[in-house]
Short mmCIF file of C-alpha atoms in Angstrom, two decimals:
data_model
loop_
_atom_site.label_atom_id
_atom_site.label_comp_id
_atom_site.label_asym_id
_atom_site.label_seq_id
_atom_site.Cartn_x
_atom_site.Cartn_y
_atom_site.Cartn_z
CA UNK A 158 0.19 -0.13 -0.34
CA UNK A 159 1.03 3.68 -0.52
CA UNK A 160 2.03 5.40 2.29
CA UNK A 161 1.48 8.73 2.79
CA UNK A 162 4.12 11.23 5.14
CA UNK A 163 2.83 13.59 7.26
CA UNK A 164 4.92 16.26 8.26
CA UNK A 165 3.38 17.22 11.67
CA UNK A 166 4.57 20.62 13.67
CA UNK A 167 5.44 20.29 17.13
CA UNK A 168 4.78 23.23 19.59
CA UNK A 169 7.61 23.65 21.82
CA UNK A 170 7.05 25.42 25.61
CA UNK A 171 10.26 27.09 24.29
CA UNK A 172 9.44 28.50 20.84
CA UNK A 173 8.99 32.38 20.26
CA UNK A 174 5.40 32.72 19.86
CA UNK A 175 4.90 36.41 18.40
CA UNK A 176 1.49 36.26 17.21
CA UNK A 177 -1.35 37.38 20.03
CA UNK A 178 -4.06 35.42 21.16
CA UNK A 179 -6.84 35.49 19.00
CA UNK A 180 -10.36 35.86 21.25
CA UNK A 181 -11.83 31.95 20.81
CA UNK A 182 -8.31 30.60 20.29
CA UNK A 183 -7.29 28.42 22.76
CA UNK A 184 -3.91 29.36 23.74
CA UNK A 185 -1.53 26.35 24.16
CA UNK A 186 -1.07 27.20 28.33
CA UNK A 187 1.86 25.43 30.26
CA UNK A 188 1.76 24.99 34.19
CA UNK A 189 4.66 24.91 35.92
CA UNK A 190 5.15 24.04 39.75
CA UNK A 191 7.63 24.96 42.44
CA UNK A 192 8.94 25.14 45.75
CA UNK A 193 7.21 28.97 46.96
CA UNK A 194 10.74 30.95 46.94
CA UNK A 195 10.99 30.21 43.19
CA UNK A 196 8.59 31.62 42.24
CA UNK A 197 10.26 34.70 41.43
CA UNK A 198 13.58 33.11 39.93
CA UNK A 199 11.47 31.52 37.45
CA UNK A 200 9.12 34.51 36.29
CA UNK A 201 12.66 36.47 36.23
CA UNK A 202 14.14 33.92 33.61
CA UNK A 203 10.47 33.84 31.15
CA UNK A 204 11.30 37.65 30.78
CA UNK A 205 14.82 36.99 30.20
CA UNK A 206 14.85 33.89 27.77
CA UNK A 207 11.02 34.21 26.60
CA UNK A 208 9.83 37.96 26.59
CA UNK A 209 6.63 37.02 23.94
CA UNK A 210 5.34 34.06 26.54
CA UNK A 211 2.37 35.72 28.74
CA UNK A 212 2.74 34.56 32.70
CA UNK A 213 0.23 34.09 34.97
CA UNK A 214 1.47 33.60 38.82
CA UNK A 215 -1.71 31.00 40.30
CA UNK A 216 -0.74 32.28 43.96
CA UNK A 217 -2.21 33.94 46.83
CA UNK A 218 -5.48 34.59 48.45
CA UNK A 219 -6.56 36.69 45.13
CA UNK A 220 -5.80 33.76 42.51
CA UNK A 221 -7.95 32.68 40.20
CA UNK A 222 -10.42 30.56 40.92
CA UNK A 223 -11.98 29.84 37.70
CA UNK A 224 -9.71 27.36 36.03
CA UNK A 225 -10.80 28.58 32.25
CA UNK A 226 -8.95 31.88 33.28
CA UNK A 227 -5.65 30.03 32.83
CA UNK A 228 -6.08 29.31 29.11
CA UNK A 229 -5.84 33.13 28.63
CA UNK A 230 -1.91 32.42 29.21
CA UNK A 231 1.01 30.80 27.78
CA UNK A 232 2.53 29.57 31.16
CA UNK A 233 1.01 29.60 34.88
CA UNK A 234 3.18 28.99 37.52
CA UNK A 235 2.40 28.10 40.88
CA UNK A 236 3.78 26.36 43.94
CA UNK A 237 3.10 22.71 45.29
CA UNK A 238 0.96 24.15 47.91
CA UNK A 239 -1.13 26.02 45.82
CA UNK A 240 -1.39 22.99 43.89
CA UNK A 241 -2.53 20.64 46.79
CA UNK A 242 -4.97 23.45 47.65
CA UNK A 243 -6.31 23.70 44.11
CA UNK A 244 -5.85 20.07 42.38
CA UNK A 245 -9.89 19.62 42.03
CA UNK A 246 -9.12 22.96 40.03
CA UNK A 247 -6.34 22.31 38.50
CA UNK A 248 -6.88 18.72 37.68
CA UNK A 249 -9.88 20.23 35.21
CA UNK A 250 -7.84 22.04 32.51
CA UNK A 251 -5.92 19.91 29.73
CA UNK A 252 -2.74 21.54 30.01
CA UNK A 253 -0.09 21.33 27.21
CA UNK A 254 2.82 21.37 29.57
CA UNK A 255 2.82 19.63 33.17
CA UNK A 256 6.56 21.11 34.57
CA UNK A 257 7.53 20.11 38.13
CA UNK A 258 10.36 22.26 39.16
CA UNK A 259 12.26 20.21 42.49
CA UNK A 260 10.28 17.35 41.67
CA UNK A 261 11.50 15.67 45.09
CA UNK A 262 9.12 17.78 46.47
CA UNK A 263 6.56 15.05 45.26
CA UNK A 264 9.05 11.97 46.51
CA UNK A 265 6.86 10.63 49.30
CA UNK A 266 3.87 8.66 47.32
CA UNK A 267 1.59 8.78 50.29
CA UNK A 268 2.12 12.60 50.31
CA UNK A 269 -1.18 14.92 49.65
CA UNK A 270 1.64 16.68 47.16
CA UNK A 271 1.94 13.61 45.31
CA UNK A 272 -1.73 12.49 44.58
CA UNK A 273 -2.46 16.20 43.58
CA UNK A 274 0.57 15.74 40.77
CA UNK A 275 -0.76 12.41 39.47
CA UNK A 276 -4.05 14.05 39.44
CA UNK A 277 -2.72 16.92 36.42
CA UNK A 278 -3.92 16.73 32.61
CA UNK A 279 -1.16 17.73 30.34
CA UNK A 280 -0.55 16.58 27.13
CA UNK A 281 3.53 16.17 27.89
CA UNK A 282 4.74 16.27 31.17
CA UNK A 283 8.23 16.94 32.70
CA UNK A 284 9.69 16.75 36.20
CA UNK A 285 13.36 18.72 37.06
CA UNK A 286 15.52 17.67 39.57
CA UNK A 287 19.08 17.86 40.86
CA UNK A 288 18.14 14.77 43.79
CA UNK A 289 15.73 12.18 41.96
CA UNK A 290 16.42 9.61 45.10
CA UNK A 291 17.06 11.65 48.44
CA UNK A 292 16.02 9.35 50.99
CA UNK A 293 15.38 5.95 49.00
CA UNK A 294 14.88 4.18 45.40
CA UNK A 295 10.78 5.03 46.06
CA UNK A 296 11.45 8.95 45.34
CA UNK A 297 12.44 7.88 42.46
CA UNK A 298 8.98 5.36 41.44
CA UNK A 299 7.06 8.07 42.47
CA UNK A 300 8.47 10.98 39.65
CA UNK A 301 8.50 8.75 37.64
CA UNK A 302 5.02 7.76 38.02
CA UNK A 303 3.51 10.88 37.56
CA UNK A 304 5.59 11.47 34.02
CA UNK A 305 4.81 8.01 32.46
CA UNK A 306 2.35 5.82 35.06
CA UNK A 307 2.51 2.27 35.03
CA UNK A 308 6.70 2.62 33.53
CA UNK A 309 8.27 1.17 36.69
CA UNK A 310 4.60 -1.49 37.53
CA UNK A 311 2.88 -0.52 40.84
CA UNK A 312 4.22 0.80 43.99
CA UNK A 313 3.84 -3.17 45.07
CA UNK A 314 6.51 -4.45 42.18
CA UNK A 315 8.21 -2.09 42.16
CA UNK A 316 9.42 -2.39 45.80
CA UNK A 317 10.20 -6.19 45.29
CA UNK A 318 11.93 -5.69 42.27
CA UNK A 319 13.93 -2.87 43.26
CA UNK A 320 13.39 -0.76 45.82
CA UNK A 321 14.37 -3.20 48.36
CA UNK A 322 17.26 -5.15 47.41
CA UNK A 323 18.61 -2.13 45.86
CA UNK A 324 18.42 -0.24 49.49
CA UNK A 325 20.36 -3.11 50.61
CA UNK A 326 23.42 -2.62 49.01
CA UNK A 327 22.25 -6.60 46.66
CA UNK A 328 21.86 -7.39 43.14
CA UNK A 329 24.23 -5.44 40.17
CA UNK A 330 21.55 -6.83 37.52
CA UNK A 331 18.45 -5.30 39.48
CA UNK A 332 19.99 -1.82 39.36
CA UNK A 333 21.27 -2.18 35.78
CA UNK A 334 17.39 -2.83 34.56
CA UNK A 335 16.49 -0.49 36.48
CA UNK A 336 19.00 1.89 34.75
CA UNK A 337 18.25 0.87 31.91
CA UNK A 338 13.77 0.87 31.96
CA UNK A 339 14.25 4.66 33.00
CA UNK A 340 17.10 5.70 30.77
CA UNK A 341 14.87 6.51 27.42
CA UNK A 342 13.24 9.11 29.96
CA UNK A 343 16.08 10.57 31.47
CA UNK A 344 18.03 14.09 29.86
CA UNK A 345 21.15 14.08 32.64
CA UNK A 346 23.33 16.88 32.23
CA UNK A 347 26.14 17.02 33.69
CA UNK A 348 29.08 20.31 34.14
CA UNK A 349 30.88 18.52 32.08
CA UNK A 350 28.91 19.06 28.97
CA UNK A 351 27.01 22.17 29.80
CA UNK A 352 30.58 24.34 30.80
CA UNK A 353 33.41 22.95 29.33
CA UNK A 354 34.90 26.44 29.99
CA UNK A 355 34.57 26.53 33.91
CA UNK A 356 37.76 25.58 35.97
CA UNK A 357 37.19 22.61 38.02
CA UNK A 358 35.97 22.56 41.14
CA UNK A 359 38.71 22.43 44.36
CA UNK A 360 37.55 20.86 47.41
CA UNK A 361 39.36 21.69 50.79
CA UNK A 362 37.98 19.96 54.12
CA UNK A 363 39.49 21.91 56.87
CA UNK A 364 40.37 20.49 60.34
CA UNK A 365 40.70 22.26 63.71
CA UNK A 366 40.93 21.54 67.37
CA UNK A 367 38.05 21.98 69.61
CA UNK A 368 38.79 25.13 72.25
CA UNK A 369 38.96 23.27 75.85
CA UNK A 370 36.63 24.73 77.36
CA UNK A 371 34.47 23.89 74.20
CA UNK A 372 35.50 20.24 74.50
CA UNK A 373 34.54 19.58 78.06
CA UNK A 374 30.76 20.10 76.77
CA UNK A 375 31.15 18.16 73.91
CA UNK A 376 32.32 15.07 76.09
CA UNK A 377 29.42 16.63 78.89
CA UNK A 378 27.15 16.22 75.91
CA UNK A 379 28.41 12.75 74.53
CA UNK A 380 28.56 10.66 77.67
CA UNK A 381 24.65 12.46 78.89
CA UNK A 382 23.99 10.97 75.23
CA UNK A 383 25.54 8.01 75.85
CA UNK A 384 23.85 7.29 79.42
CA UNK A 385 20.28 8.82 78.30
CA UNK A 386 20.43 6.23 74.95
CA UNK A 387 21.51 2.65 77.13
CA UNK A 388 18.67 3.91 80.03
CA UNK A 389 15.56 4.38 77.66
CA UNK A 390 16.60 1.74 74.78
CA UNK A 391 13.55 0.10 73.40
CA UNK A 392 13.65 -3.51 73.50
CA UNK A 393 13.15 -3.98 70.07
CA UNK A 394 15.99 -2.46 68.49
CA UNK A 395 17.80 0.11 67.80
CA UNK A 396 15.32 1.04 64.44
CA UNK A 397 12.91 1.78 67.82
CA UNK A 398 15.20 4.50 68.48
CA UNK A 399 16.41 6.83 65.61
CA UNK A 400 14.82 9.82 67.16
CA UNK A 401 16.71 9.96 70.09
CA UNK A 402 20.12 9.10 68.07
CA UNK A 403 19.15 11.36 65.49
CA UNK A 404 18.54 14.89 68.29
CA UNK A 405 21.06 12.99 70.40
CA UNK A 406 23.71 13.18 67.13
CA UNK A 407 22.44 16.72 66.23
CA UNK A 408 23.37 18.15 69.88
CA UNK A 409 26.89 17.06 69.45
CA UNK A 410 26.89 18.50 65.82
CA UNK A 411 26.24 21.83 67.65
CA UNK A 412 28.82 21.46 69.64
CA UNK A 413 31.34 20.95 67.77
CA UNK A 414 30.44 24.01 66.15
CA UNK A 415 30.15 26.14 68.85
CA UNK A 416 28.49 25.29 72.02
CA UNK A 417 26.15 28.20 71.70
CA UNK A 418 23.99 27.15 69.14
CA UNK A 419 22.53 25.33 71.91
CA UNK A 420 23.80 27.37 75.59
CA UNK A 421 23.22 30.85 75.73
CA UNK A 422 25.31 31.30 78.59
CA UNK A 423 28.02 30.05 76.67
CA UNK A 424 30.79 32.82 76.32
CA UNK A 425 34.15 30.95 75.47
CA UNK A 426 35.90 30.07 72.36
CA UNK A 427 35.26 27.58 69.19
CA UNK A 428 37.51 26.49 67.20
CA UNK A 429 35.50 25.61 64.34
CA UNK A 430 34.12 29.34 64.34
CA UNK A 431 37.60 31.43 64.90
CA UNK A 432 39.25 29.36 61.99
CA UNK A 433 35.83 30.10 59.92
CA UNK A 434 36.00 33.54 60.67
CA UNK A 435 39.88 34.01 59.46
CA UNK A 436 38.79 32.99 56.80
CA UNK A 437 36.02 34.43 55.72
CA UNK A 438 38.96 37.48 56.26
CA UNK A 439 41.50 35.81 54.68
CA UNK A 440 39.81 35.85 51.47
CA UNK A 441 37.73 38.53 51.81
CA UNK A 442 41.21 41.06 52.06
CA UNK A 443 42.27 39.50 48.88
CA UNK A 444 38.99 40.24 47.07
CA UNK A 445 36.81 37.44 46.46
CA UNK A 446 33.19 36.76 47.21
CA UNK A 447 31.93 34.04 49.67
CA UNK A 448 29.10 32.52 50.27
CA UNK A 449 28.89 31.41 53.59
CA UNK A 450 26.13 27.89 54.18
CA UNK A 451 24.98 26.28 57.60
CA UNK A 452 21.61 24.41 58.76
CA UNK A 453 21.25 27.01 61.72
CA UNK A 454 20.37 29.82 61.41
CA UNK A 455 21.55 30.74 65.02
CA UNK A 456 25.08 29.42 63.39
CA UNK A 457 25.33 31.96 61.19
CA UNK A 458 23.95 35.02 63.34
CA UNK A 459 27.37 34.66 65.53
CA UNK A 460 28.79 34.81 62.24
CA UNK A 461 26.73 37.95 61.44
CA UNK A 462 27.74 38.90 65.02
CA UNK A 463 31.67 38.67 64.30
CA UNK A 464 31.80 39.97 60.56
CA UNK A 465 29.77 43.23 61.88
CA UNK A 466 32.32 43.54 64.22
CA UNK A 467 35.00 43.51 61.92
CA UNK A 468 32.62 45.86 59.36
CA UNK A 469 32.82 43.30 56.46
CA UNK A 470 29.87 44.39 54.11
CA UNK A 471 27.33 41.49 53.80
CA UNK A 472 23.88 40.39 53.57
CA UNK A 473 21.75 36.98 54.68
CA UNK A 474 19.05 34.73 53.80
CA UNK A 475 17.19 32.58 56.10
CA UNK A 476 13.45 30.68 56.10
CA UNK A 477 12.46 34.57 57.19
CA UNK A 478 13.47 36.50 54.38
CA UNK A 479 11.05 38.45 52.30
CA UNK A 480 13.26 39.96 49.68
CA UNK A 481 14.76 37.33 48.36
CA UNK A 482 15.04 37.98 44.76
CA UNK A 483 16.60 41.59 45.93
CA UNK A 484 18.93 39.53 48.14
CA UNK A 485 20.03 37.81 44.96
CA UNK A 486 20.36 40.93 42.63
CA UNK A 487 22.26 42.85 45.43
CA UNK A 488 25.01 40.46 45.99
CA UNK A 489 25.66 39.66 42.27
CA UNK A 490 25.75 43.70 40.83
CA UNK A 491 27.24 45.29 44.31
CA UNK A 492 30.49 44.58 44.32
CA UNK A 493 30.71 46.44 48.01
CA UNK A 494 29.01 43.23 49.57
CA UNK A 495 31.44 40.63 50.05
CA UNK A 496 29.58 37.55 52.42
CA UNK A 497 26.16 36.09 52.06
CA UNK A 498 25.08 34.15 54.67
CA UNK A 499 22.66 31.79 53.88
CA UNK A 500 20.49 28.83 55.37
CA UNK A 501 20.83 25.62 53.70
CA UNK A 502 16.96 25.56 53.66
CA UNK A 503 16.30 28.34 52.62
CA UNK A 504 18.91 28.93 49.69
CA UNK A 505 19.01 24.55 48.80
CA UNK A 506 17.45 25.49 45.66
CA UNK A 507 16.85 28.12 42.95
CA UNK A 508 19.92 30.64 43.72
CA UNK A 509 21.81 31.55 40.64
CA UNK A 510 24.82 33.28 42.08
CA UNK A 511 27.59 32.95 40.17
CA UNK A 512 29.49 36.00 41.43
CA UNK A 513 30.80 34.24 44.52
CA UNK A 514 34.13 31.82 43.72
CA UNK A 515 33.99 31.00 47.23
CA UNK A 516 31.33 28.46 49.29
CA UNK A 517 31.46 27.53 52.65
CA UNK A 518 29.49 24.62 54.41
CA UNK A 519 30.22 25.20 57.88
CA UNK A 520 27.81 22.19 58.82
CA UNK A 521 27.62 19.95 55.48
CA UNK A 522 23.94 18.77 55.84
CA UNK A 523 23.33 15.04 57.02
CA UNK A 524 21.86 14.01 54.11
CA UNK A 525 24.32 13.64 51.39
CA UNK A 526 21.60 13.38 47.87
CA UNK A 527 20.42 16.70 49.73
CA UNK A 528 23.77 18.70 50.00
#
């Protein structure tokens, strides 16, 4: 039989769309879901790269309740929180693309966020993340199931075939099987591929001794932790004592950083803190810009107080910061600002900070995948 070839033009989210929206004509509306802190960043990137695309921020108390209003725009930006709250409304709209940024936010298949993502109705679905596996391989199943439902089987099958065994570190064959299943749907761009002109990242782990008074407090805390754990040990094993162990380890980490993190009355010295301040002084005096990350906001406050006394210009970003976009722009373009203090939770994703050439992680995150 003769075969007639037909070429169908596939519109892309990234094409330039300069035509005006004609009344009654359906705009190919795409939805982008993200953490709240990234709304400003996404809006700025759209304005920069595709200024002709109309954008609607579906956030806040004043957001529309009329689902048909979304069709007036090419791009709708919203957050995971709004997706959960408005999932009944959003599920009634047929999107061109549904894109989930920082998609590890839906890694828990028992969460309302995951169920809301599953209800999205779109011609095309994408998830974007730097950490597809944060805690276990079920994280990967959740995200793959949203964009390609059933590709990895149902949850029970997946856990039996892959998640349980791989988490125990067995069977290279099963690992290979899983990689071959997801490979056709995965686009992974490494620094070597997209930024070949960048110099190699140099990592240095700086070791330092505690001060005498700091060491005494650390030893007291360690002994108290040990005795408390033994006295309250659950007969069913360590798995029932995870939170107690985790809390104890956090307190020891704080003591190693600076005892003032949990003891407001501590006025002694901290070996690590003094070394951090010395290093900040050193790189700033050479004209460099530095990002200083910490898991503990109080740790940043201690550093803030010290660099203030050294008259070093700085900025700080924590979960309570409302002017995130302004802070980023100020650090990027103000040569006078040399130090940016950032809490890991607030600045863990979505920041384009290219002005700094030094990064200090005062207390690296407990989860290596998140780090």
